[in-house]
PDB file of C-alpha atoms in Angstrom:
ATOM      1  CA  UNK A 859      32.882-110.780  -9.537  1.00 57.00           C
ATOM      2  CA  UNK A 860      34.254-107.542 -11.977  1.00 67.00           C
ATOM      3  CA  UNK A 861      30.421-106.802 -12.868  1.00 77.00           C
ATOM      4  CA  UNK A 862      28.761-106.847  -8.900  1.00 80.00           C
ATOM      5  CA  UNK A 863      32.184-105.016  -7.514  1.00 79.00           C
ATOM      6  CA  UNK A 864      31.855-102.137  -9.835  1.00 82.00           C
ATOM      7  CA  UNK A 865      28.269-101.708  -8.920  1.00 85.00           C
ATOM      8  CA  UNK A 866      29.139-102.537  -4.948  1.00 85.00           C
ATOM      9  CA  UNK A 867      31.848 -99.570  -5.594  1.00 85.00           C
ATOM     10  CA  UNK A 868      29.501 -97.171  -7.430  1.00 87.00           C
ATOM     11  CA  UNK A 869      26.811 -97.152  -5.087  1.00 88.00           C
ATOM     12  CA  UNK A 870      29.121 -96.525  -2.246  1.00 88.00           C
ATOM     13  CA  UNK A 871      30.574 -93.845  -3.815  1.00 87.00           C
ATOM     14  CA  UNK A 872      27.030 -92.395  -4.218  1.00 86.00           C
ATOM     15  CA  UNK A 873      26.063 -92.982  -0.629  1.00 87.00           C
ATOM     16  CA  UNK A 874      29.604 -91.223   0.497  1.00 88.00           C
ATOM     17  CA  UNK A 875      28.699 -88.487  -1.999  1.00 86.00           C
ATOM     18  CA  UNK A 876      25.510 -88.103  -0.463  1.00 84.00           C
ATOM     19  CA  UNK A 877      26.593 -87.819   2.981  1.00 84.00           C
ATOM     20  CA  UNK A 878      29.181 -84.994   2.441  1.00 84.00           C
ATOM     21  CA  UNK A 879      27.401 -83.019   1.430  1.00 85.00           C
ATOM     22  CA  UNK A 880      24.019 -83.406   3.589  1.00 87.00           C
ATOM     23  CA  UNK A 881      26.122 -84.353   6.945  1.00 89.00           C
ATOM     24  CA  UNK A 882      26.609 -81.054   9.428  1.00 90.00           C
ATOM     25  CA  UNK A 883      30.006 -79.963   9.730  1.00 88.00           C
ATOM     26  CA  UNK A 884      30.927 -77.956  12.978  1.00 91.00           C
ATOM     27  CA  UNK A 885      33.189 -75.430  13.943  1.00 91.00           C
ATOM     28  CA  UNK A 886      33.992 -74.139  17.258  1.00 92.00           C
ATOM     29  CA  UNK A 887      35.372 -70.600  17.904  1.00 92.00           C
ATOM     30  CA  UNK A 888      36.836 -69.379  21.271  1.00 93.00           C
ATOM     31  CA  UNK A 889      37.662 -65.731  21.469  1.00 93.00           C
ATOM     32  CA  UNK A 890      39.007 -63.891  23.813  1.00 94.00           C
ATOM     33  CA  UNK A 891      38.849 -59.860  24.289  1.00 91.00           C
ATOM     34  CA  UNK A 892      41.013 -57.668  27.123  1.00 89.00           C
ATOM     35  CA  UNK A 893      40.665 -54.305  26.599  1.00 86.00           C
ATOM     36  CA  UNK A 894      43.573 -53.110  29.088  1.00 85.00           C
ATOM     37  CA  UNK A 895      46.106 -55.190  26.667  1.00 84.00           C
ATOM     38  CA  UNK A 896      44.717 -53.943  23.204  1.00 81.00           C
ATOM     39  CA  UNK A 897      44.623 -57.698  22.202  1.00 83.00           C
ATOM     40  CA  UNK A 898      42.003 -59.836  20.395  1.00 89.00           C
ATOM     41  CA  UNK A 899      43.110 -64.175  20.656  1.00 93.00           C
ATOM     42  CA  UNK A 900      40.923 -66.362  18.634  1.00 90.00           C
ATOM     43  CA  UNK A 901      40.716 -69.868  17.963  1.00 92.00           C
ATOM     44  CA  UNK A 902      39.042 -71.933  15.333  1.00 91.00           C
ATOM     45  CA  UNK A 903      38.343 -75.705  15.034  1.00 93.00           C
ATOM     46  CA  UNK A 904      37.123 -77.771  13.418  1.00 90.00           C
ATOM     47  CA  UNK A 905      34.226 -80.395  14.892  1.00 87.00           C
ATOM     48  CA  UNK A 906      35.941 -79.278  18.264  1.00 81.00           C
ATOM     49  CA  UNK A 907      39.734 -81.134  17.969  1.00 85.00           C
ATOM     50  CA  UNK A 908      40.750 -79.750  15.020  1.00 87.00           C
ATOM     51  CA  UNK A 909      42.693 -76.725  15.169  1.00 88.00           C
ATOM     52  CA  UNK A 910      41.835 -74.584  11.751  1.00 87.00           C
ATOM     53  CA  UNK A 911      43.536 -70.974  12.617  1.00 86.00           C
ATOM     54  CA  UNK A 912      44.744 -69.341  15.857  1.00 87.00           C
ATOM     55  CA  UNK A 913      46.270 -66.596  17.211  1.00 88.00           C
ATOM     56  CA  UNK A 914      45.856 -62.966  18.127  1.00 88.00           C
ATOM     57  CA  UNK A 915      45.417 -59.609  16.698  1.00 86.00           C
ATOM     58  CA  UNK A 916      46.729 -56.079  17.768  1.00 83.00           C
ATOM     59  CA  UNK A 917      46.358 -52.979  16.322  1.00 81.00           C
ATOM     60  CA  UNK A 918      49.470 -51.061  14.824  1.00 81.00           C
ATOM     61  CA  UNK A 919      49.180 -47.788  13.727  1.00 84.00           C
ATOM     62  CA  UNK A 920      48.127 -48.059  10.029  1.00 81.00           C
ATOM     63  CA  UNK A 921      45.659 -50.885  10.940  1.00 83.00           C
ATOM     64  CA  UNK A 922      45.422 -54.536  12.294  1.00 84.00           C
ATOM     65  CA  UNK A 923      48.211 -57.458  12.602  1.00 83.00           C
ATOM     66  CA  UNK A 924      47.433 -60.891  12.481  1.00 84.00           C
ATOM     67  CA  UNK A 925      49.421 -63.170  14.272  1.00 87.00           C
ATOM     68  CA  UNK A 926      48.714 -67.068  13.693  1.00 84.00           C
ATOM     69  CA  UNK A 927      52.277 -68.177  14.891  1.00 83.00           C
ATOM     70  CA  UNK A 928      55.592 -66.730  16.346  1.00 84.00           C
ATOM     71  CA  UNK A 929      57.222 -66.181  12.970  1.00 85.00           C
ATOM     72  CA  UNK A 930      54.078 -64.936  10.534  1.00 87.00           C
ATOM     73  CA  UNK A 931      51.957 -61.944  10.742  1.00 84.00           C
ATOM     74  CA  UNK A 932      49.455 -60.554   8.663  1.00 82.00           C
ATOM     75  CA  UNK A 933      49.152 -56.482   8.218  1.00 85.00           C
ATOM     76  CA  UNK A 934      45.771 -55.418   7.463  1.00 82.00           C
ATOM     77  CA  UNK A 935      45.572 -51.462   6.555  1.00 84.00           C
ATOM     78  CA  UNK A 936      42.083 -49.862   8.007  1.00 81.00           C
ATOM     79  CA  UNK A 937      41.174 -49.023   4.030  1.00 77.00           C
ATOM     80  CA  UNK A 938      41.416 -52.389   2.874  1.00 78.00           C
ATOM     81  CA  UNK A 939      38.889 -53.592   6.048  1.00 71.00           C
ATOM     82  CA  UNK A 940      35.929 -52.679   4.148  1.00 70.00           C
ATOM     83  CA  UNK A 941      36.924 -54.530   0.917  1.00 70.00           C
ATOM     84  CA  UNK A 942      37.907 -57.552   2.562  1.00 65.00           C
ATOM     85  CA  UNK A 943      34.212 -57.597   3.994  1.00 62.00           C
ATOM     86  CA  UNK A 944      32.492 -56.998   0.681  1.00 57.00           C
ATOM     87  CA  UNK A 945      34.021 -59.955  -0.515  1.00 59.00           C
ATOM     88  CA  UNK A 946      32.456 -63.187  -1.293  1.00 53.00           C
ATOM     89  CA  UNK A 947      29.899 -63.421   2.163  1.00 61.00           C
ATOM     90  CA  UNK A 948      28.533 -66.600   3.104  1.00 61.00           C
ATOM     91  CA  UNK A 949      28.570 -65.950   6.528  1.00 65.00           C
ATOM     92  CA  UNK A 950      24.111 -67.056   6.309  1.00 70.00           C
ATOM     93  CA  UNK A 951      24.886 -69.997   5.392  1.00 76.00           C
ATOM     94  CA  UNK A 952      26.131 -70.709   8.635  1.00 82.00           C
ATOM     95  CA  UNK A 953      23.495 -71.352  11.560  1.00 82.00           C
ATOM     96  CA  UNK A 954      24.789 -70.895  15.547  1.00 81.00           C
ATOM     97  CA  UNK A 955      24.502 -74.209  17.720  1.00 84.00           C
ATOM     98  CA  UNK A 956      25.728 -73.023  20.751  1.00 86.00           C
ATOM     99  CA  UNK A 957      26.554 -69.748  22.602  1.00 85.00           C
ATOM    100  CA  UNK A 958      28.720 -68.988  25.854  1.00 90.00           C
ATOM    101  CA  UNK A 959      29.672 -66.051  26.452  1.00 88.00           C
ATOM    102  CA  UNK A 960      31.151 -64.947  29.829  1.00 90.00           C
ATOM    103  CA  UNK A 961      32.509 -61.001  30.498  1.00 91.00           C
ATOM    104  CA  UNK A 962      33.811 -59.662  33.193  1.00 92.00           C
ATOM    105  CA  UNK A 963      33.671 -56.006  33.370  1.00 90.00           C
ATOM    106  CA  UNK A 964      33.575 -52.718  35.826  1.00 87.00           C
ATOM    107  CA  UNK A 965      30.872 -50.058  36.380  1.00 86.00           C
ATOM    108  CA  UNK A 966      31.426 -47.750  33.669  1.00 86.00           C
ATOM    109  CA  UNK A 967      30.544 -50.591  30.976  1.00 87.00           C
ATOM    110  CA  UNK A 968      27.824 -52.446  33.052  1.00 88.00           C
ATOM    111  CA  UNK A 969      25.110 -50.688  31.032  1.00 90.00           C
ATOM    112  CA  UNK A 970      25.885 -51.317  27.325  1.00 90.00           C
ATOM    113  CA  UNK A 971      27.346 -54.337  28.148  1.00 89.00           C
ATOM    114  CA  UNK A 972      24.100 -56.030  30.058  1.00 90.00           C
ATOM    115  CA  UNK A 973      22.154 -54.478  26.995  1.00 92.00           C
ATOM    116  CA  UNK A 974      24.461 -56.360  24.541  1.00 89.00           C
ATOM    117  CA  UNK A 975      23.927 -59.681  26.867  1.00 89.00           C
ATOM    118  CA  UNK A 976      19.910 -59.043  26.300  1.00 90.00           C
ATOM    119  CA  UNK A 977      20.427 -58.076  22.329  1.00 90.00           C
ATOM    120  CA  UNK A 978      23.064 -61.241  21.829  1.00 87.00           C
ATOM    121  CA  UNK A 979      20.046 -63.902  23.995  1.00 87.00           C
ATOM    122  CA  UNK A 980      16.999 -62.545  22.286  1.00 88.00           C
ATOM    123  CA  UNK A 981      18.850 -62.809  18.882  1.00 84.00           C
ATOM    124  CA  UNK A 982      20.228 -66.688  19.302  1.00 83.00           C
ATOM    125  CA  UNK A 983      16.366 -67.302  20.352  1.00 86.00           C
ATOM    126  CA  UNK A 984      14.939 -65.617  17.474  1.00 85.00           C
ATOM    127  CA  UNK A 985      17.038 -67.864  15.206  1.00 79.00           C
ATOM    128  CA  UNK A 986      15.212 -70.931  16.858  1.00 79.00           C
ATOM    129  CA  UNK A 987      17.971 -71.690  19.394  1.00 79.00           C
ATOM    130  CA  UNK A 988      17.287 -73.692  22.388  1.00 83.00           C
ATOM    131  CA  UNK A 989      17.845 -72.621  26.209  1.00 84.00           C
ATOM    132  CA  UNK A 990      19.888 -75.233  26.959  1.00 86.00           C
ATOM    133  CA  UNK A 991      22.361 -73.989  24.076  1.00 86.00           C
ATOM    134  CA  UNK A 992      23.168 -70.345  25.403  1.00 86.00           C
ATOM    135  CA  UNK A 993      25.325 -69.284  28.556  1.00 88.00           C
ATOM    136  CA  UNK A 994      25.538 -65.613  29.144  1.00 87.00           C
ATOM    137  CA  UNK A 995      27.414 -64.735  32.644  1.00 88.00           C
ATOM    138  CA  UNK A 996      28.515 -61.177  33.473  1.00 89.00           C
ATOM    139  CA  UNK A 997      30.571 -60.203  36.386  1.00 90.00           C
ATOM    140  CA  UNK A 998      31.304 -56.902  37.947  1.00 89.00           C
ATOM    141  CA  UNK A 999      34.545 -56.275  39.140  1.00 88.00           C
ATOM    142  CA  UNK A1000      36.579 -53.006  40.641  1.00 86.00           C
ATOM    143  CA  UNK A1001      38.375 -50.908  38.381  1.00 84.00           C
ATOM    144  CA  UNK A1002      37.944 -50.170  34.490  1.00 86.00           C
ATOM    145  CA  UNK A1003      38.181 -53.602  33.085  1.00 88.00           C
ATOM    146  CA  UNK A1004      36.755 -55.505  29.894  1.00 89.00           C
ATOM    147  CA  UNK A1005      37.336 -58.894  29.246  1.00 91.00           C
ATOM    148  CA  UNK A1006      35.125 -60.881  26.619  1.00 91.00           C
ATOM    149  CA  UNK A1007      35.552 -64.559  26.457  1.00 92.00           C
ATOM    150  CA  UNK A1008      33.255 -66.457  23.829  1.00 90.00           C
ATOM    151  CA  UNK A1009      32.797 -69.569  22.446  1.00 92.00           C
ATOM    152  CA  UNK A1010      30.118 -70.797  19.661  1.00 89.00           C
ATOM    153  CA  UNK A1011      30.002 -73.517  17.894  1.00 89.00           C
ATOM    154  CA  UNK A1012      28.612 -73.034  13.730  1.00 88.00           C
ATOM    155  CA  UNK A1013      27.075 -75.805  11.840  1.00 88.00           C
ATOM    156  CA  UNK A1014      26.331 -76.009   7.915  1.00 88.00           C
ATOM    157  CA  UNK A1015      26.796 -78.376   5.437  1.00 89.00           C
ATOM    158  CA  UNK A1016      28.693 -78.631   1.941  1.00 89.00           C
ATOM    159  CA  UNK A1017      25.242 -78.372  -0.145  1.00 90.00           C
ATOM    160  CA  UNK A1018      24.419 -75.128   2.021  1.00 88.00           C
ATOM    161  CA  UNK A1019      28.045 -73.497   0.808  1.00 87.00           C
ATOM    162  CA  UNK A1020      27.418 -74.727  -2.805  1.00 89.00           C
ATOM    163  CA  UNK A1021      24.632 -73.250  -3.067  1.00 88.00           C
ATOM    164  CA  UNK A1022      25.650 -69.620  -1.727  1.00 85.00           C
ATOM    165  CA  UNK A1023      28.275 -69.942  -3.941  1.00 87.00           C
ATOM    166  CA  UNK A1024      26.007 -70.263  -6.924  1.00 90.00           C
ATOM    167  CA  UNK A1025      24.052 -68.088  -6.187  1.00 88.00           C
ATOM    168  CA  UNK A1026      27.017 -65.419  -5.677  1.00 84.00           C
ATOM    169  CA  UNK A1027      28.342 -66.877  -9.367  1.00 89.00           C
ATOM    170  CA  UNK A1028      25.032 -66.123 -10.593  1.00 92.00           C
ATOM    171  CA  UNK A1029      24.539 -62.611  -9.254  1.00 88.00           C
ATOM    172  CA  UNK A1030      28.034 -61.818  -9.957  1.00 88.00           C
ATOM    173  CA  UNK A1031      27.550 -63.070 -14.139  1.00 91.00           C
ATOM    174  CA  UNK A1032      23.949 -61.074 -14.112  1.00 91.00           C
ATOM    175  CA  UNK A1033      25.669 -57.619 -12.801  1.00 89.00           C
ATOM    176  CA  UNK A1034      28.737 -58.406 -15.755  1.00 89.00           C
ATOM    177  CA  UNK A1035      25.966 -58.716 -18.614  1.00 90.00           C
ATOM    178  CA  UNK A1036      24.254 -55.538 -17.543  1.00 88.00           C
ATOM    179  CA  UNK A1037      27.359 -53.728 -17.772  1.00 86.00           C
ATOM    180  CA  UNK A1038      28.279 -55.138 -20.994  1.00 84.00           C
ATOM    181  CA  UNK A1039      24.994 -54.249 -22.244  1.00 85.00           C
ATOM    182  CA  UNK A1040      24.573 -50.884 -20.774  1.00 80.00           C
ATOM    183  CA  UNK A1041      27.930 -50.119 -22.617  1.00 79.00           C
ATOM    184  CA  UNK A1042      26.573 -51.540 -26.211  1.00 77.00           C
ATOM    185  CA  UNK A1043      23.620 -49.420 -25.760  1.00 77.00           C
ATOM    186  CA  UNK A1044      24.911 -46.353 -24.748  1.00 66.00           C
TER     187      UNK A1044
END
């Protein structure tokens, strides 16, 4: 019984290895923009029911606040946007399910807003999405309005973040010996 139970419990562990790591993981994102109210709400979940992060960001006027609840606030100065972007990036790693994206807008910003509608639809299809996958609805109203409501759903998997993370490791440990040798040469 010891003997067959340890093997029974190794290979499931295998099998439940296995499928971590090669079964897709989703995340949904709603965001919503109004450009009247200076305010940017976001949402993220995971698999759909999940809630991850939420809240809203305004501007102050050294840079960005994050809200995520009624008591906590992040302050993000506008020089320390850039170096929070050069940061670790995995963001290909990640590969867009679904698209909708609905915005409501008035004449002045009919133009580059259409054009971004075209841009955002020929881009998802490029990437192999599939038609049934993508909503795109723009409506014209009176007045000078912009409102941007979105919501896409990313999948990827644990093996796919692994191995952007190696591969960051890696590039990161070959830039470090070039400067340490650059330095012994020189």
């Amino acid at each position: 019984m010891g003997r067959s139970f340890f093997w029974a419990f190794q290979i499931f562990s295998l099998v439940m290895t296995v499928v971590q790591l090669f079964l897709p993981i989703f995340l949904t994102i709603d965001a919503h923009y109004d450009m009247n109210r200076r305010k940017f709400c976001f949402s993220l979940r995971l698999f759909g029911f999940l809630r991850l992060v939420g809240g809203y960001i305004a501007t102050y006027k050294g840079g960005l606040a994050i809200h995520v609840s009624k008591k906590k606030a992040f302050l993000l100065p506008y020089s320390e946007v850039d170096k929070k972007r050069k940061k670790f990036s995995f963001m290909r790693t990640f590969h867009l399910s679904s698209f909708v994206l609905t915005t409501e807008t008035g004449a002045e910003y009919l133009l580059p807003v259409a054009t971004a509608h075209a841009l955002l639809r020929t881009y998802f299809f490029s990437k192999g999405g599939k038609k049934k996958k993508i909503e795109n609805n723009l409506w014209l109203t009176d007045g000078d309005v912009l409102r941007l409501s979105l919501k896409a759903t990313l999948r990827f998997t644990l093996w796919m973040l692994l191995c952007a993370l190696f591969k960051f490791i890696k590039e990161k440990i070959k830039e470090l010996w070039r400067k340490k040798t650059k330095k012994s040469t020189a």
